[in-house]
Amino acid sequence: MPNWLLNRLFDHGHQPTPRFAFQGTVNWMRALSMLADSSTFSHQMLQRKYSQVQRRKVNPEADTLVFEMLVMSLHNLSSLTSFDMLSAGKYEVVRSAIVAWYYSTYYASKAMIAACSASNPQTHSKTAKVWQSDIVANGLAVAPFSFMLSNAVTKTVESEIAALRQSNTHDLNIEPKNSVEARGAAISYLKGTAEYVKWQVEEDIKSNRAFRDLNVTNFRSAAARKLRDDRLQQESVNYLVQAFRYRGKAHYRDSIYLSYGVDQTQVLGTFIGDLRVVAERFLTMASFYVARRVEKGTWQDFVADINESLNFHIPIDLSTIS
């Protein structure tokens, strides 16, 4: 019986429609890849971007954390590069590829944070908040990794999305073919993530006593909206928030569309390549920043050491970064 399992999932819970869920997944990464695979991420442009970054006061412990996080990021990127090189078996590795993409991104962001403020946030959500205050708010990320919303209050989201979009009406439903369409798709995922954050906050508030004491079931009343919006005011939406949401596509039940139904082998080949490009550009950006922040001479020592000591293929040439 075709789609036997999928039909059962539809019968017993909220299940994304596979075609639209799959399109949204691959089209966001296609958009990011197109935007990141540009001259903006050339060594010359990144060198110029970070040329005014000042070296931080000597802090060996923080620098050690920077280098440790970069190795973790490199290892995940190396795994992703190996997945991309496979001539077959894309379905077998696609979920692992998403996880490798996420952790390459996550550890590279932690390296930037450690280089900026010597911070070491211990959860994914805290890392995203510090990334916002340390990196994004200070103009230290490059688009599309700099796209953000200052908070998740509906009026703010609508206003800031409109400013980002201007006349761009493209979304995630169609594969982007150029940079304009790619930007529209990227902004569409940003807006969708803000809506997801709002839903999460509402679900959490509904379980709180303050909400129950209002004797309401929704957020139509002024008091309930205030409870919600006070929380949403604290929730910025940035690239790491989007990445963490995206990681769920590999970890939770809606990932069935990555392995079930219509054969999308050819599309998955492009998708895994896009994951690699995006992770590689993010890590390269992070490396240019941290090389300017760590103690003088230690970047060269780090690069020489990993070239000699690491037991996996290093997917980018860090020796050209200074």
PDB file of C-alpha atoms in Angstrom:
ATOM      1  CA  MET A   1       0.000   0.000   0.000  1.00  0.00           C
ATOM      2  CA  PRO A   2       1.632   3.315  -1.088  1.00  0.00           C
ATOM      3  CA  ASN A   3       2.437   5.784   1.716  1.00  0.00           C
ATOM      4  CA  TRP A   4       1.145   3.411   4.414  1.00  0.00           C
ATOM      5  CA  LEU A   5       3.340   4.900   7.170  1.00  0.00           C
ATOM      6  CA  LEU A   6       2.815   8.485   6.044  1.00  0.00           C
ATOM      7  CA  ASN A   7      -0.964   8.038   6.093  1.00  0.00           C
ATOM      8  CA  ARG A   8      -0.761   6.728   9.658  1.00  0.00           C
ATOM      9  CA  LEU A   9       1.292   9.770  10.667  1.00  0.00           C
ATOM     10  CA  PHE A  10      -1.319  12.083   9.133  1.00  0.00           C
ATOM     11  CA  ASP A  11      -4.056  10.202  11.012  1.00  0.00           C
ATOM     12  CA  HIS A  12      -2.367  10.467  14.400  1.00  0.00           C
ATOM     13  CA  GLY A  13      -0.740  13.879  14.512  1.00  0.00           C
ATOM     14  CA  HIS A  14       0.410  17.057  12.827  1.00  0.00           C
ATOM     15  CA  GLN A  15       2.599  15.943   9.946  1.00  0.00           C
ATOM     16  CA  PRO A  16       4.169  18.323   7.396  1.00  0.00           C
ATOM     17  CA  THR A  17       3.191  17.706   3.789  1.00  0.00           C
ATOM     18  CA  PRO A  18       6.304  15.996   2.389  1.00  0.00           C
ATOM     19  CA  ARG A  19       6.494  17.933  -0.875  1.00  0.00           C
ATOM     20  CA  PHE A  20       6.382  21.371   0.766  1.00  0.00           C
ATOM     21  CA  ALA A  21       8.549  20.324   3.709  1.00  0.00           C
ATOM     22  CA  PHE A  22      11.202  18.943   1.350  1.00  0.00           C
ATOM     23  CA  GLN A  23      11.088  22.061  -0.847  1.00  0.00           C
ATOM     24  CA  GLY A  24      11.539  24.347   2.126  1.00  0.00           C
ATOM     25  CA  THR A  25      14.486  22.321   3.377  1.00  0.00           C
ATOM     26  CA  VAL A  26      16.465  22.182   0.151  1.00  0.00           C
ATOM     27  CA  ASN A  27      15.509  25.653  -1.107  1.00  0.00           C
ATOM     28  CA  TRP A  28      16.749  27.455   2.015  1.00  0.00           C
ATOM     29  CA  MET A  29      20.120  25.775   1.748  1.00  0.00           C
ATOM     30  CA  ARG A  30      20.220  26.416  -2.014  1.00  0.00           C
ATOM     31  CA  ALA A  31      19.564  30.098  -1.299  1.00  0.00           C
ATOM     32  CA  LEU A  32      22.268  30.313   1.370  1.00  0.00           C
ATOM     33  CA  SER A  33      24.748  28.526  -0.883  1.00  0.00           C
ATOM     34  CA  MET A  34      24.097  30.937  -3.746  1.00  0.00           C
ATOM     35  CA  LEU A  35      24.474  33.968  -1.484  1.00  0.00           C
ATOM     36  CA  ALA A  36      27.594  32.647   0.250  1.00  0.00           C
ATOM     37  CA  ASP A  37      29.282  31.351  -2.901  1.00  0.00           C
ATOM     38  CA  SER A  38      30.046  34.871  -4.068  1.00  0.00           C
ATOM     39  CA  SER A  39      32.853  37.407  -4.163  1.00  0.00           C
ATOM     40  CA  THR A  40      31.735  38.653  -0.735  1.00  0.00           C
ATOM     41  CA  PHE A  41      33.412  35.569   0.730  1.00  0.00           C
ATOM     42  CA  SER A  42      36.623  35.833  -1.277  1.00  0.00           C
ATOM     43  CA  HIS A  43      39.783  36.055   0.786  1.00  0.00           C
ATOM     44  CA  GLN A  44      40.326  39.596  -0.437  1.00  0.00           C
ATOM     45  CA  MET A  45      36.871  40.756   0.670  1.00  0.00           C
ATOM     46  CA  LEU A  46      37.020  38.975   4.027  1.00  0.00           C
ATOM     47  CA  GLN A  47      40.484  40.381   4.656  1.00  0.00           C
ATOM     48  CA  ARG A  48      39.069  43.843   4.002  1.00  0.00           C
ATOM     49  CA  LYS A  49      35.994  43.181   6.144  1.00  0.00           C
ATOM     50  CA  TYR A  50      38.029  42.285   9.229  1.00  0.00           C
ATOM     51  CA  SER A  51      41.089  44.471   8.644  1.00  0.00           C
ATOM     52  CA  GLN A  52      39.979  46.965  11.319  1.00  0.00           C
ATOM     53  CA  VAL A  53      39.334  44.327  13.994  1.00  0.00           C
ATOM     54  CA  GLN A  54      41.593  45.000  16.977  1.00  0.00           C
ATOM     55  CA  ARG A  55      43.615  42.282  18.688  1.00  0.00           C
ATOM     56  CA  ARG A  56      42.179  41.373  22.063  1.00  0.00           C
ATOM     57  CA  LYS A  57      44.044  41.680  25.339  1.00  0.00           C
ATOM     58  CA  VAL A  58      46.154  38.532  25.731  1.00  0.00           C
ATOM     59  CA  ASN A  59      44.017  35.707  27.108  1.00  0.00           C
ATOM     60  CA  PRO A  60      45.604  32.251  26.596  1.00  0.00           C
ATOM     61  CA  GLU A  61      42.624  30.374  28.062  1.00  0.00           C
ATOM     62  CA  ALA A  62      40.153  32.055  25.716  1.00  0.00           C
ATOM     63  CA  ASP A  63      42.499  31.552  22.745  1.00  0.00           C
ATOM     64  CA  THR A  64      42.773  27.855  23.556  1.00  0.00           C
ATOM     65  CA  LEU A  65      38.966  27.644  23.491  1.00  0.00           C
ATOM     66  CA  VAL A  66      38.964  29.400  20.107  1.00  0.00           C
ATOM     67  CA  PHE A  67      41.370  26.866  18.623  1.00  0.00           C
ATOM     68  CA  GLU A  68      39.527  23.901  20.173  1.00  0.00           C
ATOM     69  CA  MET A  69      36.219  25.080  18.718  1.00  0.00           C
ATOM     70  CA  LEU A  70      37.786  25.578  15.286  1.00  0.00           C
ATOM     71  CA  VAL A  71      39.080  21.994  15.274  1.00  0.00           C
ATOM     72  CA  MET A  72      35.591  20.737  16.141  1.00  0.00           C
ATOM     73  CA  SER A  73      34.160  22.843  13.332  1.00  0.00           C
ATOM     74  CA  LEU A  74      36.798  21.607  10.883  1.00  0.00           C
ATOM     75  CA  HIS A  75      36.116  17.975  11.788  1.00  0.00           C
ATOM     76  CA  ASN A  76      32.407  18.328  11.084  1.00  0.00           C
ATOM     77  CA  LEU A  77      33.135  20.140   7.826  1.00  0.00           C
ATOM     78  CA  SER A  78      35.546  17.371   6.856  1.00  0.00           C
ATOM     79  CA  SER A  79      32.775  14.819   7.445  1.00  0.00           C
ATOM     80  CA  LEU A  80      30.396  16.874   5.334  1.00  0.00           C
ATOM     81  CA  THR A  81      32.996  17.098   2.557  1.00  0.00           C
ATOM     82  CA  SER A  82      33.287  13.301   2.570  1.00  0.00           C
ATOM     83  CA  PHE A  83      29.503  12.968   2.295  1.00  0.00           C
ATOM     84  CA  ASP A  84      29.517  15.377  -0.642  1.00  0.00           C
ATOM     85  CA  MET A  85      32.172  13.341  -2.453  1.00  0.00           C
ATOM     86  CA  LEU A  86      30.111  10.127  -2.365  1.00  0.00           C
ATOM     87  CA  SER A  87      28.922   9.109  -5.816  1.00  0.00           C
ATOM     88  CA  ALA A  88      26.044   7.108  -4.344  1.00  0.00           C
ATOM     89  CA  GLY A  89      24.253   6.629  -1.035  1.00  0.00           C
ATOM     90  CA  LYS A  90      23.004  10.193  -0.636  1.00  0.00           C
ATOM     91  CA  TYR A  91      19.890   9.046   1.205  1.00  0.00           C
ATOM     92  CA  GLU A  92      22.023   7.054   3.613  1.00  0.00           C
ATOM     93  CA  VAL A  93      23.970  10.120   4.735  1.00  0.00           C
ATOM     94  CA  VAL A  94      21.594  13.073   4.302  1.00  0.00           C
ATOM     95  CA  ARG A  95      20.510  13.303   7.940  1.00  0.00           C
ATOM     96  CA  SER A  96      24.100  12.951   9.133  1.00  0.00           C
ATOM     97  CA  ALA A  97      25.090  15.640   6.616  1.00  0.00           C
ATOM     98  CA  ILE A  98      22.620  18.103   8.150  1.00  0.00           C
ATOM     99  CA  VAL A  99      23.953  17.337  11.626  1.00  0.00           C
ATOM    100  CA  ALA A 100      27.557  17.835  10.446  1.00  0.00           C
ATOM    101  CA  TRP A 101      26.558  21.132   8.815  1.00  0.00           C
ATOM    102  CA  TYR A 102      24.942  22.323  12.017  1.00  0.00           C
ATOM    103  CA  TYR A 103      27.844  21.439  14.307  1.00  0.00           C
ATOM    104  CA  SER A 104      30.420  22.899  11.947  1.00  0.00           C
ATOM    105  CA  THR A 105      28.402  26.124  12.141  1.00  0.00           C
ATOM    106  CA  TYR A 106      27.832  25.901  15.883  1.00  0.00           C
ATOM    107  CA  TYR A 107      31.477  25.376  16.814  1.00  0.00           C
ATOM    108  CA  ALA A 108      32.684  28.069  14.406  1.00  0.00           C
ATOM    109  CA  SER A 109      30.257  30.514  16.024  1.00  0.00           C
ATOM    110  CA  LYS A 110      31.556  29.543  19.468  1.00  0.00           C
ATOM    111  CA  ALA A 111      35.094  30.247  18.255  1.00  0.00           C
ATOM    112  CA  MET A 112      34.009  33.754  17.201  1.00  0.00           C
ATOM    113  CA  ILE A 113      32.300  34.331  20.544  1.00  0.00           C
ATOM    114  CA  ALA A 114      35.365  33.179  22.490  1.00  0.00           C
ATOM    115  CA  ALA A 115      37.558  35.438  20.365  1.00  0.00           C
ATOM    116  CA  CYS A 116      35.220  38.387  20.903  1.00  0.00           C
ATOM    117  CA  SER A 117      34.391  38.284  24.610  1.00  0.00           C
ATOM    118  CA  ALA A 118      36.062  35.119  25.966  1.00  0.00           C
ATOM    119  CA  SER A 119      32.549  33.781  26.626  1.00  0.00           C
ATOM    120  CA  ASN A 120      31.727  30.073  26.530  1.00  0.00           C
ATOM    121  CA  PRO A 121      27.919  29.690  26.597  1.00  0.00           C
ATOM    122  CA  GLN A 122      26.942  26.138  27.452  1.00  0.00           C
ATOM    123  CA  THR A 123      23.649  25.675  25.600  1.00  0.00           C
ATOM    124  CA  HIS A 124      22.568  26.194  22.014  1.00  0.00           C
ATOM    125  CA  SER A 125      20.041  28.877  22.941  1.00  0.00           C
ATOM    126  CA  LYS A 126      22.543  30.808  25.054  1.00  0.00           C
ATOM    127  CA  THR A 127      25.100  30.566  22.257  1.00  0.00           C
ATOM    128  CA  ALA A 128      22.588  32.095  19.841  1.00  0.00           C
ATOM    129  CA  LYS A 129      21.915  34.971  22.258  1.00  0.00           C
ATOM    130  CA  VAL A 130      25.610  35.710  22.757  1.00  0.00           C
ATOM    131  CA  TRP A 131      26.213  35.419  18.999  1.00  0.00           C
ATOM    132  CA  GLN A 132      23.584  38.136  18.633  1.00  0.00           C
ATOM    133  CA  SER A 133      25.148  40.513  21.172  1.00  0.00           C
ATOM    134  CA  ASP A 134      28.831  39.814  20.417  1.00  0.00           C
ATOM    135  CA  ILE A 135      28.868  39.262  16.664  1.00  0.00           C
ATOM    136  CA  VAL A 136      25.698  40.290  14.828  1.00  0.00           C
ATOM    137  CA  ALA A 137      25.008  43.475  16.763  1.00  0.00           C
ATOM    138  CA  ASN A 138      28.599  44.601  16.179  1.00  0.00           C
ATOM    139  CA  GLY A 139      28.473  44.054  12.409  1.00  0.00           C
ATOM    140  CA  LEU A 140      30.958  41.177  12.547  1.00  0.00           C
ATOM    141  CA  ALA A 141      28.990  38.704  10.403  1.00  0.00           C
ATOM    142  CA  VAL A 142      28.692  38.739   6.617  1.00  0.00           C
ATOM    143  CA  ALA A 143      25.352  38.362   4.806  1.00  0.00           C
ATOM    144  CA  PRO A 144      23.475  36.034   4.629  1.00  0.00           C
ATOM    145  CA  PHE A 145      24.814  35.051   8.062  1.00  0.00           C
ATOM    146  CA  SER A 146      24.091  38.556   9.337  1.00  0.00           C
ATOM    147  CA  PHE A 147      20.348  38.467   8.558  1.00  0.00           C
ATOM    148  CA  MET A 148      18.462  38.961  11.824  1.00  0.00           C
ATOM    149  CA  LEU A 149      15.354  40.260  13.562  1.00  0.00           C
ATOM    150  CA  SER A 150      15.869  42.267  16.730  1.00  0.00           C
ATOM    151  CA  ASN A 151      13.025  40.449  18.494  1.00  0.00           C
ATOM    152  CA  ALA A 152      10.099  38.147  17.754  1.00  0.00           C
ATOM    153  CA  VAL A 153       7.209  40.511  18.539  1.00  0.00           C
ATOM    154  CA  THR A 154       4.833  40.385  15.568  1.00  0.00           C
ATOM    155  CA  LYS A 155       4.933  44.133  14.810  1.00  0.00           C
ATOM    156  CA  THR A 156       8.733  44.135  14.900  1.00  0.00           C
ATOM    157  CA  VAL A 157       8.954  41.065  12.693  1.00  0.00           C
ATOM    158  CA  GLU A 158       6.593  42.536  10.103  1.00  0.00           C
ATOM    159  CA  SER A 159       8.441  45.862  10.046  1.00  0.00           C
ATOM    160  CA  GLU A 160      11.953  44.402   9.862  1.00  0.00           C
ATOM    161  CA  ILE A 161      11.025  41.745   7.306  1.00  0.00           C
ATOM    162  CA  ALA A 162       9.508  44.459   5.111  1.00  0.00           C
ATOM    163  CA  ALA A 163      12.716  46.478   5.375  1.00  0.00           C
ATOM    164  CA  LEU A 164      14.800  43.442   4.406  1.00  0.00           C
ATOM    165  CA  ARG A 165      12.487  42.444   1.574  1.00  0.00           C
ATOM    166  CA  GLN A 166      11.727  45.850   0.060  1.00  0.00           C
ATOM    167  CA  SER A 167      10.255  44.793  -3.313  1.00  0.00           C
ATOM    168  CA  ASN A 168      11.510  41.192  -3.162  1.00  0.00           C
ATOM    169  CA  THR A 169       8.545  38.779  -3.126  1.00  0.00           C
ATOM    170  CA  HIS A 170      10.366  35.462  -3.600  1.00  0.00           C
ATOM    171  CA  ASP A 171       9.915  32.698  -1.023  1.00  0.00           C
ATOM    172  CA  LEU A 172      10.885  29.097  -0.282  1.00  0.00           C
ATOM    173  CA  ASN A 173       8.302  27.428  -2.505  1.00  0.00           C
ATOM    174  CA  ILE A 174      10.397  27.742  -5.656  1.00  0.00           C
ATOM    175  CA  GLU A 175      14.071  26.865  -6.061  1.00  0.00           C
ATOM    176  CA  PRO A 176      16.047  30.136  -6.362  1.00  0.00           C
ATOM    177  CA  LYS A 177      17.825  30.678  -9.678  1.00  0.00           C
ATOM    178  CA  ASN A 178      19.659  33.938  -8.959  1.00  0.00           C
ATOM    179  CA  SER A 179      20.814  36.099  -6.043  1.00  0.00           C
ATOM    180  CA  VAL A 180      17.558  38.100  -5.909  1.00  0.00           C
ATOM    181  CA  GLU A 181      15.450  34.961  -5.591  1.00  0.00           C
ATOM    182  CA  ALA A 182      17.965  33.531  -3.123  1.00  0.00           C
ATOM    183  CA  ARG A 183      17.715  36.597  -0.898  1.00  0.00           C
ATOM    184  CA  GLY A 184      13.924  36.357  -0.953  1.00  0.00           C
ATOM    185  CA  ALA A 185      14.069  32.697   0.045  1.00  0.00           C
ATOM    186  CA  ALA A 186      16.524  33.437   2.863  1.00  0.00           C
ATOM    187  CA  ILE A 187      14.297  36.192   4.221  1.00  0.00           C
ATOM    188  CA  SER A 188      11.307  33.883   3.969  1.00  0.00           C
ATOM    189  CA  TYR A 189      13.048  31.320   6.205  1.00  0.00           C
ATOM    190  CA  LEU A 190      13.960  34.079   8.657  1.00  0.00           C
ATOM    191  CA  LYS A 191      10.289  35.079   8.889  1.00  0.00           C
ATOM    192  CA  GLY A 192       9.241  31.449   9.268  1.00  0.00           C
ATOM    193  CA  THR A 193      11.721  31.009  12.099  1.00  0.00           C
ATOM    194  CA  ALA A 194      10.304  34.057  13.882  1.00  0.00           C
ATOM    195  CA  GLU A 195       6.851  32.467  13.634  1.00  0.00           C
ATOM    196  CA  TYR A 196       8.291  29.215  14.991  1.00  0.00           C
ATOM    197  CA  VAL A 197       9.883  31.057  17.933  1.00  0.00           C
ATOM    198  CA  LYS A 198       6.544  32.758  18.629  1.00  0.00           C
ATOM    199  CA  TRP A 199       4.762  29.391  18.658  1.00  0.00           C
ATOM    200  CA  GLN A 200       7.369  27.939  21.043  1.00  0.00           C
ATOM    201  CA  VAL A 201       7.013  30.891  23.412  1.00  0.00           C
ATOM    202  CA  GLU A 202       3.216  30.674  23.363  1.00  0.00           C
ATOM    203  CA  GLU A 203       3.285  26.952  24.131  1.00  0.00           C
ATOM    204  CA  ASP A 204       5.650  27.538  27.031  1.00  0.00           C
ATOM    205  CA  ILE A 205       3.588  30.401  28.457  1.00  0.00           C
ATOM    206  CA  LYS A 206       0.409  28.307  28.345  1.00  0.00           C
ATOM    207  CA  SER A 207       1.976  25.970  30.894  1.00  0.00           C
ATOM    208  CA  ASN A 208       2.821  28.816  33.293  1.00  0.00           C
ATOM    209  CA  ARG A 209       0.738  29.728  36.315  1.00  0.00           C
ATOM    210  CA  ALA A 210       0.580  33.405  35.357  1.00  0.00           C
ATOM    211  CA  PHE A 211      -1.220  32.459  32.147  1.00  0.00           C
ATOM    212  CA  ARG A 212      -3.545  29.969  33.851  1.00  0.00           C
ATOM    213  CA  ASP A 213      -4.484  32.599  36.423  1.00  0.00           C
ATOM    214  CA  LEU A 214      -5.845  34.755  33.589  1.00  0.00           C
ATOM    215  CA  ASN A 215      -8.445  32.042  32.920  1.00  0.00           C
ATOM    216  CA  VAL A 216      -7.979  32.306  29.149  1.00  0.00           C
ATOM    217  CA  THR A 217      -7.078  29.822  26.418  1.00  0.00           C
ATOM    218  CA  ASN A 218      -5.442  32.116  23.865  1.00  0.00           C
ATOM    219  CA  PHE A 219      -3.614  35.417  23.518  1.00  0.00           C
ATOM    220  CA  ARG A 220      -6.472  37.652  22.410  1.00  0.00           C
ATOM    221  CA  SER A 221      -6.744  39.503  25.719  1.00  0.00           C
ATOM    222  CA  ALA A 222      -4.442  42.418  26.469  1.00  0.00           C
ATOM    223  CA  ALA A 223      -3.057  40.707  29.582  1.00  0.00           C
ATOM    224  CA  ALA A 224      -2.223  37.494  27.732  1.00  0.00           C
ATOM    225  CA  ARG A 225      -0.632  39.403  24.859  1.00  0.00           C
ATOM    226  CA  LYS A 226       1.525  41.303  27.329  1.00  0.00           C
ATOM    227  CA  LEU A 227       2.748  38.053  28.890  1.00  0.00           C
ATOM    228  CA  ARG A 228       3.656  36.781  25.432  1.00  0.00           C
ATOM    229  CA  ASP A 229       5.136  39.966  23.996  1.00  0.00           C
ATOM    230  CA  ASP A 230       7.306  40.583  27.069  1.00  0.00           C
ATOM    231  CA  ARG A 231       8.912  37.229  26.340  1.00  0.00           C
ATOM    232  CA  LEU A 232       9.083  37.747  22.583  1.00  0.00           C
ATOM    233  CA  GLN A 233      10.824  41.070  23.152  1.00  0.00           C
ATOM    234  CA  GLN A 234      13.779  39.076  24.511  1.00  0.00           C
ATOM    235  CA  GLU A 235      13.930  36.648  21.579  1.00  0.00           C
ATOM    236  CA  SER A 236      16.147  37.856  18.742  1.00  0.00           C
ATOM    237  CA  VAL A 237      16.072  35.727  15.583  1.00  0.00           C
ATOM    238  CA  ASN A 238      19.434  35.243  13.906  1.00  0.00           C
ATOM    239  CA  TYR A 239      21.356  32.710  11.856  1.00  0.00           C
ATOM    240  CA  LEU A 240      22.113  30.426  14.801  1.00  0.00           C
ATOM    241  CA  VAL A 241      18.444  30.360  15.823  1.00  0.00           C
ATOM    242  CA  GLN A 242      17.578  29.390  12.256  1.00  0.00           C
ATOM    243  CA  ALA A 243      20.330  26.759  12.183  1.00  0.00           C
ATOM    244  CA  PHE A 244      19.147  25.155  15.423  1.00  0.00           C
ATOM    245  CA  ARG A 245      15.593  24.983  14.110  1.00  0.00           C
ATOM    246  CA  TYR A 246      16.918  23.475  10.882  1.00  0.00           C
ATOM    247  CA  ARG A 247      18.877  20.815  12.775  1.00  0.00           C
ATOM    248  CA  GLY A 248      15.523  19.471  13.931  1.00  0.00           C
ATOM    249  CA  LYS A 249      14.868  18.348  10.364  1.00  0.00           C
ATOM    250  CA  ALA A 250      17.495  15.664  10.876  1.00  0.00           C
ATOM    251  CA  HIS A 251      16.604  14.750  14.464  1.00  0.00           C
ATOM    252  CA  TYR A 252      12.818  14.620  14.684  1.00  0.00           C
ATOM    253  CA  ARG A 253       9.822  13.007  13.017  1.00  0.00           C
ATOM    254  CA  ASP A 254       9.332  15.462  10.171  1.00  0.00           C
ATOM    255  CA  SER A 255      12.642  14.167   8.783  1.00  0.00           C
ATOM    256  CA  ILE A 256      10.660  11.300   7.224  1.00  0.00           C
ATOM    257  CA  TYR A 257      10.454  13.363   4.041  1.00  0.00           C
ATOM    258  CA  LEU A 258      14.271  13.048   3.773  1.00  0.00           C
ATOM    259  CA  SER A 259      14.026   9.296   3.368  1.00  0.00           C
ATOM    260  CA  TYR A 260      10.540   8.276   2.245  1.00  0.00           C
ATOM    261  CA  GLY A 261       8.347   8.458  -0.847  1.00  0.00           C
ATOM    262  CA  VAL A 262       9.368  10.050  -4.136  1.00  0.00           C
ATOM    263  CA  ASP A 263      13.007   9.393  -5.072  1.00  0.00           C
ATOM    264  CA  GLN A 264      14.909  12.703  -4.869  1.00  0.00           C
ATOM    265  CA  THR A 265      18.435  11.301  -5.200  1.00  0.00           C
ATOM    266  CA  GLN A 266      19.582  13.905  -7.718  1.00  0.00           C
ATOM    267  CA  VAL A 267      18.232  16.777  -5.635  1.00  0.00           C
ATOM    268  CA  LEU A 268      19.929  15.392  -2.527  1.00  0.00           C
ATOM    269  CA  GLY A 269      23.258  15.446  -4.354  1.00  0.00           C
ATOM    270  CA  THR A 270      22.909  19.197  -4.886  1.00  0.00           C
ATOM    271  CA  PHE A 271      21.582  19.649  -1.356  1.00  0.00           C
ATOM    272  CA  ILE A 272      24.558  18.006   0.348  1.00  0.00           C
ATOM    273  CA  GLY A 273      26.877  20.079  -1.835  1.00  0.00           C
ATOM    274  CA  ASP A 274      25.035  23.200  -0.695  1.00  0.00           C
ATOM    275  CA  LEU A 275      25.403  22.177   2.946  1.00  0.00           C
ATOM    276  CA  ARG A 276      29.155  21.881   2.403  1.00  0.00           C
ATOM    277  CA  VAL A 277      29.477  25.261   0.673  1.00  0.00           C
ATOM    278  CA  VAL A 278      27.513  27.074   3.373  1.00  0.00           C
ATOM    279  CA  ALA A 279      29.423  25.467   6.248  1.00  0.00           C
ATOM    280  CA  GLU A 280      32.729  26.144   4.506  1.00  0.00           C
ATOM    281  CA  ARG A 281      31.966  29.824   3.959  1.00  0.00           C
ATOM    282  CA  PHE A 282      30.786  30.261   7.534  1.00  0.00           C
ATOM    283  CA  LEU A 283      33.942  28.651   8.912  1.00  0.00           C
ATOM    284  CA  THR A 284      36.140  30.726   6.601  1.00  0.00           C
ATOM    285  CA  MET A 285      34.421  33.900   7.804  1.00  0.00           C
ATOM    286  CA  ALA A 286      34.927  32.852  11.426  1.00  0.00           C
ATOM    287  CA  SER A 287      38.603  32.093  10.788  1.00  0.00           C
ATOM    288  CA  PHE A 288      39.312  35.532   9.359  1.00  0.00           C
ATOM    289  CA  TYR A 289      37.754  37.129  12.419  1.00  0.00           C
ATOM    290  CA  VAL A 290      39.442  35.020  15.085  1.00  0.00           C
ATOM    291  CA  ALA A 291      42.852  35.270  13.401  1.00  0.00           C
ATOM    292  CA  ARG A 292      42.675  39.019  14.052  1.00  0.00           C
ATOM    293  CA  ARG A 293      41.673  38.594  17.702  1.00  0.00           C
ATOM    294  CA  VAL A 294      43.946  35.899  19.162  1.00  0.00           C
ATOM    295  CA  GLU A 295      47.395  36.593  20.563  1.00  0.00           C
ATOM    296  CA  LYS A 296      49.910  37.623  17.911  1.00  0.00           C
ATOM    297  CA  GLY A 297      51.697  34.628  16.389  1.00  0.00           C
ATOM    298  CA  THR A 298      49.347  32.001  17.818  1.00  0.00           C
ATOM    299  CA  TRP A 299      47.251  31.752  14.642  1.00  0.00           C
ATOM    300  CA  GLN A 300      50.301  30.686  12.641  1.00  0.00           C
ATOM    301  CA  ASP A 301      51.263  28.226  15.405  1.00  0.00           C
ATOM    302  CA  PHE A 302      47.767  26.773  15.360  1.00  0.00           C
ATOM    303  CA  VAL A 303      47.716  26.324  11.589  1.00  0.00           C
ATOM    304  CA  ALA A 304      51.171  24.708  11.537  1.00  0.00           C
ATOM    305  CA  ASP A 305      50.151  22.340  14.335  1.00  0.00           C
ATOM    306  CA  ILE A 306      46.894  21.127  12.822  1.00  0.00           C
ATOM    307  CA  ASN A 307      48.498  20.670   9.401  1.00  0.00           C
ATOM    308  CA  GLU A 308      50.975  18.343  11.060  1.00  0.00           C
ATOM    309  CA  SER A 309      48.819  16.680  13.691  1.00  0.00           C
ATOM    310  CA  LEU A 310      45.202  16.317  12.577  1.00  0.00           C
ATOM    311  CA  ASN A 311      44.252  12.844  11.346  1.00  0.00           C
ATOM    312  CA  PHE A 312      41.473  13.972   9.032  1.00  0.00           C
ATOM    313  CA  HIS A 313      41.544  15.974   5.818  1.00  0.00           C
ATOM    314  CA  ILE A 314      41.444  19.735   6.469  1.00  0.00           C
ATOM    315  CA  PRO A 315      38.900  21.010   3.932  1.00  0.00           C
ATOM    316  CA  ILE A 316      40.058  24.655   3.772  1.00  0.00           C
ATOM    317  CA  ASP A 317      43.512  26.213   3.574  1.00  0.00           C
ATOM    318  CA  LEU A 318      43.890  28.223   6.767  1.00  0.00           C
ATOM    319  CA  SER A 319      47.488  29.170   6.016  1.00  0.00           C
ATOM    320  CA  THR A 320      46.286  31.920   3.664  1.00  0.00           C
ATOM    321  CA  ILE A 321      44.371  33.623   6.493  1.00  0.00           C
ATOM    322  CA  SER A 322      46.035  36.161   8.746  1.00  0.00           C
TER     323      SER A 322
END
